[in-house]
Structures are given as C-alpha cells and as structure tokens.
Amino acid sequence: MSSKPKQEEQHRRADFASKKGEVVLRPHEYDGIQEFDQKLPNWWLLTFYSAIIFYLIYWFIYYQAGLIKTDQAAVTEAISAIQIQKEKALEETLATLDDKTLVHEWATDGSIVAEGEKIYSQVCIACHGPDLDAPNKLGLSLVDHEWKYGDTPMDIFKIINAGTPAESKGMPPTGARMIPWGATYTGKQIAQLVAFIISKNPEDFSKF
Ligand code: HEC
C-alpha cells in the first residue's frame, strides 16, 4: 500500500514519461496484487483515439448518411443486375426456341453441337458418362430412349435449366437429383447442350 499523499502521487505519475523505466503503482493492493498506474505511450493513445474518430466518420458516412455504399450493398446490387440480365437473355433465347428449331437448326449445326459437347465433356460427363449412358449410375442415361422428364427437346431444355422439379423424388433408388444448370449456364449454352444430346439420339427426335 502506498502511503504517499495524493498530490505527490499525481506528480510522480505526470512525471513518469520523462523518467522512463520508473514504475508507478496505484495505492491499493488486493491479495498481494497491485496495479500499475502508467500513462500509455503517446503513439498508442494517438492510434486509439484515431481509431475512435475513424469509426465515427465511417459509421456516419456508411450507415447514417449513406454517402458511400457498403460493400455488401454494392455486391448485392451487382448480382441482381447480372440476374436480371441473365433472365432477359434466357427470355430472348426462349422466344426464338422451339422443338423444331432445336432439332432442325441447332442439332444439325456442327459448330453448335461442338459447343454443347465441350460443356458436356467438362461437366455433365461426371455423372452421365462419356457415352451418355451413365455407366456409374450417378445420373440418368441419355441414350436409353427413355425421357423421364418429357421427350421433347424443350422438355430436355427445361430439366437441364431448372434441374429436378421440386415435386420429383429424384432418381431411384438413391433419390439423386440434378441441380439447375441455369444458375451456371446461359439459355444459349443450355440450348447447345440440348443440341448435343439430340445429335446423339437422332431417332428419338426425327418426329419433330
Ligand atoms: C452430379 C451429377 C450430375 C451432373 C454433373 C449432371 N447431371 Fe444430369 N442428371 C443427374 C441426375 C441424378 C439426374 C436424374 C434426376 C432425377 O431423376 O430427378 C439427371 C437427369 C438429367 C436429364 C433428364 C434425363 C431424362 O431422362 O429425362 C438430362 C437431360 C440431364 N440430366 C442432362 C445433364 C446435362 C446436360 C448436364 C451438364 C450440364 C448434366 N445433366 C449434369 C445428375 C447429374
């Protein structure tokens, strides 16, 4: 316990900076534990008070006045702009697309089919296999002449674009479902995939 008068104690404290190395203790002690009474270094105080001032300015600019958009708002805005663009592009593709066009224009165009094959062999091949017969049973065979979700080219477009419908139980016996590839690919790319699938099943689609 320090028994020095208060004034002297304060004087010593104020003086501390000039007498580096001297330790000032506060005048209490609990269970043998004492407490330093030291002024923090100026560089530390400057950082501390600057952080508080910075916070206040930041909080005002971003959250009160809304002068600058937060990163989250900017990202959300950019994503919804992309989403709107994608939906518009899909609508435009769908407006020009029907079963006949897919079979007689898209699937007979070598460069369109090649584009579809490129995406197929990068992604779809994992579950549907190199020969589209799904040898590992991770997806349905696309060459067994059975079209679970409809046998028209537009049905196939739909299942690729939107994935397994919510009401479907998926593929027996595992219940495996397919994700909506429309989240990854544009309407045009999905039409290219459909063209590729049609080109591998000419007899199924000759009726269109
Ligand atoms: C992770 C595995 C997986 C990948 C990758 C995958 N699929 Fe599928 N696919 C499935 C499963 C599982 C089903 C069956 C879903 C069901 O029965 O609901 C399916 C079903 C389909 C069907 C419906 C077949 C029918 O008989 O109606 C088509 C068409 C299809 N996929 C095309 C594609 C295309 C094109 C790609 C690449 C963009 C692709 N799939 C990528 C797992 C996959």
Tab-separated table of C-alpha atoms and ligand atoms in Angstrom:
chain	number	residue	atom	x	y	z
A	1	MET	CA	0.000	0.000	0.000
A	2	SER	CA	1.346	3.372	-0.972
A	3	SER	CA	1.094	5.945	1.729
A	4	LYS	CA	2.239	8.948	-0.312
A	5	PRO	CA	-0.048	11.963	-0.395
A	6	LYS	CA	-2.300	12.188	-3.458
A	7	GLN	CA	-0.609	15.241	-4.897
A	8	GLU	CA	2.798	13.696	-4.845
A	9	GLU	CA	1.446	10.558	-6.377
A	10	GLN	CA	-0.062	12.546	-9.260
A	11	HIS	CA	3.118	14.475	-9.660
A	12	ARG	CA	5.092	11.277	-9.967
A	13	ARG	CA	2.592	9.981	-12.447
A	14	ALA	CA	2.772	13.084	-14.630
A	15	ASP	CA	6.472	12.972	-14.407
A	16	PHE	CA	6.661	9.391	-15.452
A	17	ALA	CA	7.137	9.934	-19.144
A	18	SER	CA	10.332	11.802	-18.534
A	19	LYS	CA	11.598	9.171	-16.148
A	20	LYS	CA	11.159	6.129	-18.327
A	21	GLY	CA	11.660	2.915	-16.517
A	22	GLU	CA	10.153	4.014	-13.245
A	23	VAL	CA	7.053	2.124	-12.227
A	24	VAL	CA	4.146	3.912	-10.570
A	25	LEU	CA	1.677	1.816	-8.591
A	26	ARG	CA	-1.866	2.704	-7.663
A	27	PRO	CA	-2.430	2.964	-3.955
A	28	HIS	CA	-4.354	-0.243	-3.462
A	29	GLU	CA	-3.477	-3.895	-3.123
A	30	TYR	CA	-5.731	-6.946	-3.113
A	31	ASP	CA	-4.439	-10.390	-2.247
A	32	GLY	CA	-0.950	-9.168	-2.949
A	33	ILE	CA	-1.903	-7.932	-6.418
A	34	GLN	CA	-1.038	-4.331	-7.264
A	35	GLU	CA	-1.932	-2.229	-10.263
A	36	PHE	CA	0.346	-0.125	-12.440
A	37	ASP	CA	-0.637	3.495	-12.917
A	38	GLN	CA	1.161	4.474	-16.056
A	39	LYS	CA	0.307	6.818	-18.829
A	40	LEU	CA	0.133	4.905	-22.078
A	41	PRO	CA	2.687	5.998	-24.693
A	42	ASN	CA	1.562	8.796	-26.984
A	43	TRP	CA	1.846	6.695	-30.121
A	44	TRP	CA	-0.564	4.209	-28.559
A	45	LEU	CA	-3.035	6.893	-27.451
A	46	LEU	CA	-2.887	8.503	-30.884
A	47	THR	CA	-3.748	5.180	-32.553
A	48	PHE	CA	-6.518	4.577	-30.045
A	49	TYR	CA	-8.207	7.974	-30.399
A	50	SER	CA	-7.714	7.982	-34.187
A	51	ALA	CA	-9.492	4.623	-34.373
A	52	ILE	CA	-12.444	6.054	-32.460
A	53	ILE	CA	-12.592	9.135	-34.702
A	54	PHE	CA	-12.223	6.952	-37.801
A	55	TYR	CA	-15.058	4.755	-36.571
A	56	LEU	CA	-17.364	7.725	-36.033
A	57	ILE	CA	-16.674	9.126	-39.529
A	58	TYR	CA	-17.032	5.670	-41.088
A	59	TRP	CA	-20.246	4.969	-39.221
A	60	PHE	CA	-21.689	8.325	-40.280
A	61	ILE	CA	-20.672	8.060	-43.954
A	62	TYR	CA	-21.690	4.418	-44.476
A	63	TYR	CA	-24.539	3.776	-42.092
A	64	GLN	CA	-26.143	7.142	-41.298
A	65	ALA	CA	-25.764	9.422	-44.313
A	66	GLY	CA	-25.380	6.569	-46.817
A	67	LEU	CA	-22.881	8.680	-48.764
A	68	ILE	CA	-20.930	5.609	-49.817
A	69	LYS	CA	-22.473	2.182	-50.478
A	70	THR	CA	-21.347	-0.624	-48.231
A	71	ASP	CA	-19.525	-3.490	-49.956
A	72	GLN	CA	-22.475	-5.743	-49.223
A	73	ALA	CA	-24.937	-3.374	-50.906
A	74	ALA	CA	-22.638	-2.967	-53.910
A	75	VAL	CA	-22.238	-6.739	-54.323
A	76	THR	CA	-25.971	-7.391	-53.900
A	77	GLU	CA	-26.730	-4.745	-56.496
A	78	ALA	CA	-24.179	-6.131	-58.969
A	79	ILE	CA	-25.503	-9.669	-58.525
A	80	SER	CA	-29.118	-8.649	-59.087
A	81	ALA	CA	-28.083	-6.716	-62.205
A	82	ILE	CA	-26.430	-9.880	-63.527
A	83	GLN	CA	-29.508	-11.889	-62.560
A	84	ILE	CA	-31.807	-9.521	-64.458
A	85	GLN	CA	-29.505	-9.651	-67.483
A	86	LYS	CA	-29.454	-13.441	-67.378
A	87	GLU	CA	-33.227	-13.640	-67.152
A	88	LYS	CA	-33.552	-11.293	-70.089
A	89	ALA	CA	-31.088	-13.328	-72.131
A	90	LEU	CA	-32.963	-16.522	-71.240
A	91	GLU	CA	-36.249	-14.973	-72.303
A	92	GLU	CA	-34.731	-13.873	-75.590
A	93	THR	CA	-33.318	-17.352	-76.224
A	94	LEU	CA	-36.625	-18.991	-75.330
A	95	ALA	CA	-38.537	-16.644	-77.644
A	96	THR	CA	-36.652	-17.999	-80.643
A	97	LEU	CA	-36.539	-21.585	-79.420
A	98	ASP	CA	-38.941	-24.435	-80.070
A	99	ASP	CA	-38.722	-28.169	-80.678
A	100	LYS	CA	-38.429	-27.842	-84.458
A	101	THR	CA	-35.701	-25.177	-84.307
A	102	LEU	CA	-33.687	-27.229	-81.842
A	103	VAL	CA	-33.908	-30.397	-83.921
A	104	HIS	CA	-33.567	-28.971	-87.432
A	105	GLU	CA	-31.408	-25.899	-86.896
A	106	TRP	CA	-29.397	-26.238	-83.673
A	107	ALA	CA	-28.747	-30.015	-83.684
A	108	THR	CA	-27.770	-30.057	-87.358
A	109	ASP	CA	-25.254	-27.241	-86.961
A	110	GLY	CA	-21.842	-28.818	-86.309
A	111	SER	CA	-20.412	-25.796	-84.507
A	112	ILE	CA	-23.407	-25.542	-82.111
A	113	VAL	CA	-23.214	-29.267	-81.337
A	114	ALA	CA	-19.455	-28.931	-80.754
A	115	GLU	CA	-20.072	-26.115	-78.249
A	116	GLY	CA	-22.590	-28.312	-76.431
A	117	GLU	CA	-20.170	-31.238	-76.446
A	118	LYS	CA	-17.459	-29.017	-74.959
A	119	ILE	CA	-19.615	-28.143	-71.925
A	120	TYR	CA	-20.856	-31.740	-71.690
A	121	SER	CA	-17.325	-33.122	-71.504
A	122	GLN	CA	-16.310	-30.576	-68.893
A	123	VAL	CA	-19.234	-31.027	-66.523
A	124	CYS	CA	-22.050	-33.404	-67.413
A	125	ILE	CA	-19.675	-36.260	-68.229
A	126	ALA	CA	-19.012	-36.772	-64.500
A	127	CYS	CA	-22.492	-38.201	-63.927
A	128	HIS	CA	-23.802	-39.029	-67.395
A	129	GLY	CA	-20.607	-40.687	-68.707
A	130	PRO	CA	-18.504	-40.221	-71.863
A	131	ASP	CA	-21.027	-42.177	-73.956
A	132	LEU	CA	-24.062	-40.585	-72.249
A	133	ASP	CA	-25.106	-43.976	-70.853
A	134	ALA	CA	-24.370	-43.080	-67.215
A	135	PRO	CA	-22.266	-46.187	-66.504
A	136	ASN	CA	-21.615	-45.108	-62.898
A	137	LYS	CA	-25.354	-44.533	-62.255
A	138	LEU	CA	-24.760	-41.027	-60.883
A	139	GLY	CA	-27.176	-39.642	-63.475
A	140	LEU	CA	-29.781	-40.999	-65.879
A	141	SER	CA	-28.735	-42.496	-69.195
A	142	LEU	CA	-29.295	-40.005	-72.003
A	143	VAL	CA	-29.217	-42.678	-74.742
A	144	ASP	CA	-31.734	-45.238	-73.436
A	145	HIS	CA	-34.667	-43.678	-75.353
A	146	GLU	CA	-36.429	-43.066	-72.052
A	147	TRP	CA	-37.030	-39.451	-71.156
A	148	LYS	CA	-38.201	-39.275	-67.584
A	149	TYR	CA	-38.962	-35.579	-67.660
A	150	GLY	CA	-40.510	-35.431	-71.125
A	151	ASP	CA	-39.319	-36.444	-74.583
A	152	THR	CA	-39.493	-33.143	-76.444
A	153	PRO	CA	-36.370	-31.004	-76.942
A	154	MET	CA	-37.984	-28.219	-74.909
A	155	ASP	CA	-38.660	-30.673	-72.052
A	156	ILE	CA	-34.980	-31.543	-72.076
A	157	PHE	CA	-34.090	-27.858	-72.123
A	158	LYS	CA	-36.315	-27.391	-69.077
A	159	ILE	CA	-34.875	-30.201	-66.976
A	160	ILE	CA	-31.306	-29.040	-67.668
A	161	ASN	CA	-32.169	-25.394	-66.997
A	162	ALA	CA	-34.296	-25.881	-63.886
A	163	GLY	CA	-32.955	-29.196	-62.535
A	164	THR	CA	-35.068	-31.897	-60.942
A	165	PRO	CA	-38.531	-30.418	-60.259
A	166	ALA	CA	-39.384	-29.829	-56.602
A	167	GLU	CA	-42.188	-32.409	-56.655
A	168	SER	CA	-39.967	-35.184	-58.063
A	169	LYS	CA	-38.476	-37.828	-55.794
A	170	GLY	CA	-35.308	-37.896	-57.934
A	171	MET	CA	-33.583	-40.895	-59.409
A	172	PRO	CA	-34.367	-44.306	-57.911
A	173	PRO	CA	-33.091	-45.973	-55.853
A	174	THR	CA	-30.845	-43.236	-54.422
A	175	GLY	CA	-33.207	-40.286	-54.865
A	176	ALA	CA	-30.352	-38.415	-56.568
A	177	ARG	CA	-31.474	-35.105	-58.022
A	178	MET	CA	-29.982	-32.790	-60.606
A	179	ILE	CA	-29.155	-29.175	-59.822
A	180	PRO	CA	-30.489	-26.329	-62.027
A	181	TRP	CA	-27.743	-25.685	-64.574
A	182	GLY	CA	-29.460	-22.420	-65.495
A	183	ALA	CA	-27.636	-20.970	-62.499
A	184	THR	CA	-24.322	-21.677	-64.237
A	185	TYR	CA	-25.087	-21.554	-67.956
A	186	THR	CA	-26.947	-19.142	-70.211
A	187	GLY	CA	-30.034	-20.157	-72.160
A	188	LYS	CA	-27.900	-20.309	-75.279
A	189	GLN	CA	-25.402	-22.708	-73.692
A	190	ILE	CA	-28.227	-24.935	-72.460
A	191	ALA	CA	-29.705	-24.975	-75.971
A	192	GLN	CA	-26.259	-26.025	-77.229
A	193	LEU	CA	-26.283	-28.882	-74.700
A	194	VAL	CA	-29.755	-29.928	-75.887
A	195	ALA	CA	-28.499	-29.835	-79.494
A	196	PHE	CA	-25.621	-32.117	-78.499
A	197	ILE	CA	-27.987	-34.560	-76.744
A	198	ILE	CA	-30.355	-34.551	-79.772
A	199	SER	CA	-27.411	-35.271	-82.080
A	200	LYS	CA	-26.710	-38.420	-80.048
A	201	ASN	CA	-30.355	-39.578	-80.306
A	202	PRO	CA	-31.365	-38.842	-83.914
A	203	GLU	CA	-34.110	-41.489	-83.985
A	204	ASP	CA	-35.851	-40.115	-80.850
A	205	PHE	CA	-36.244	-36.680	-82.354
A	206	SER	CA	-36.826	-37.331	-86.055
A	207	LYS	CA	-40.587	-36.943	-85.471
A	208	PHE	CA	-40.298	-33.217	-84.761
B	1	HEC	C1	-23.749	-34.505	-60.192
B	1	HEC	C2	-24.291	-35.385	-61.193
B	1	HEC	C3	-24.872	-34.772	-62.464
B	1	HEC	C4	-24.291	-33.888	-63.314
B	1	HEC	C5	-22.912	-33.264	-63.224
B	1	HEC	C6	-25.240	-33.668	-64.372
B	1	HEC	N1	-26.369	-34.401	-64.150
B	1	HEC	FE1	-27.971	-34.555	-65.410
B	1	HEC	N2	-28.883	-35.785	-64.064
B	1	HEC	C7	-28.349	-36.179	-62.869
B	1	HEC	C8	-29.357	-36.926	-62.146
B	1	HEC	C9	-29.165	-37.549	-60.762
B	1	HEC	C10	-30.491	-36.948	-62.955
B	1	HEC	C11	-31.825	-37.592	-62.622
B	1	HEC	C12	-32.603	-36.636	-61.778
B	1	HEC	C13	-33.980	-37.116	-61.435
B	1	HEC	O1	-34.346	-38.249	-61.713
B	1	HEC	O2	-34.704	-36.304	-60.848
B	1	HEC	C14	-30.159	-36.222	-64.163
B	1	HEC	C15	-31.033	-36.034	-65.224
B	1	HEC	C16	-30.702	-35.410	-66.401
B	1	HEC	C17	-31.589	-35.300	-67.547
B	1	HEC	C18	-33.000	-35.864	-67.668
B	1	HEC	C19	-32.978	-37.204	-68.342
B	1	HEC	C20	-34.353	-37.767	-68.568
B	1	HEC	O3	-34.443	-38.989	-68.758
B	1	HEC	O4	-35.326	-37.008	-68.577
B	1	HEC	C21	-30.914	-34.615	-68.501
B	1	HEC	C22	-31.398	-34.254	-69.887
B	1	HEC	C23	-29.618	-34.264	-67.944
B	1	HEC	N3	-29.526	-34.774	-66.664
B	1	HEC	C24	-28.646	-33.548	-68.592
B	1	HEC	C25	-27.500	-33.065	-67.993
B	1	HEC	C26	-26.596	-32.117	-68.596
B	1	HEC	C27	-26.733	-31.506	-69.967
B	1	HEC	C28	-25.587	-31.894	-67.699
B	1	HEC	C29	-24.411	-30.945	-67.812
B	1	HEC	C30	-24.736	-29.541	-67.814
B	1	HEC	C31	-25.868	-32.736	-66.544
B	1	HEC	N4	-27.026	-33.409	-66.743
B	1	HEC	C32	-25.028	-32.818	-65.433
B	1	HEC	C33	-27.092	-35.955	-62.399
B	1	HEC	C34	-26.173	-35.092	-62.989
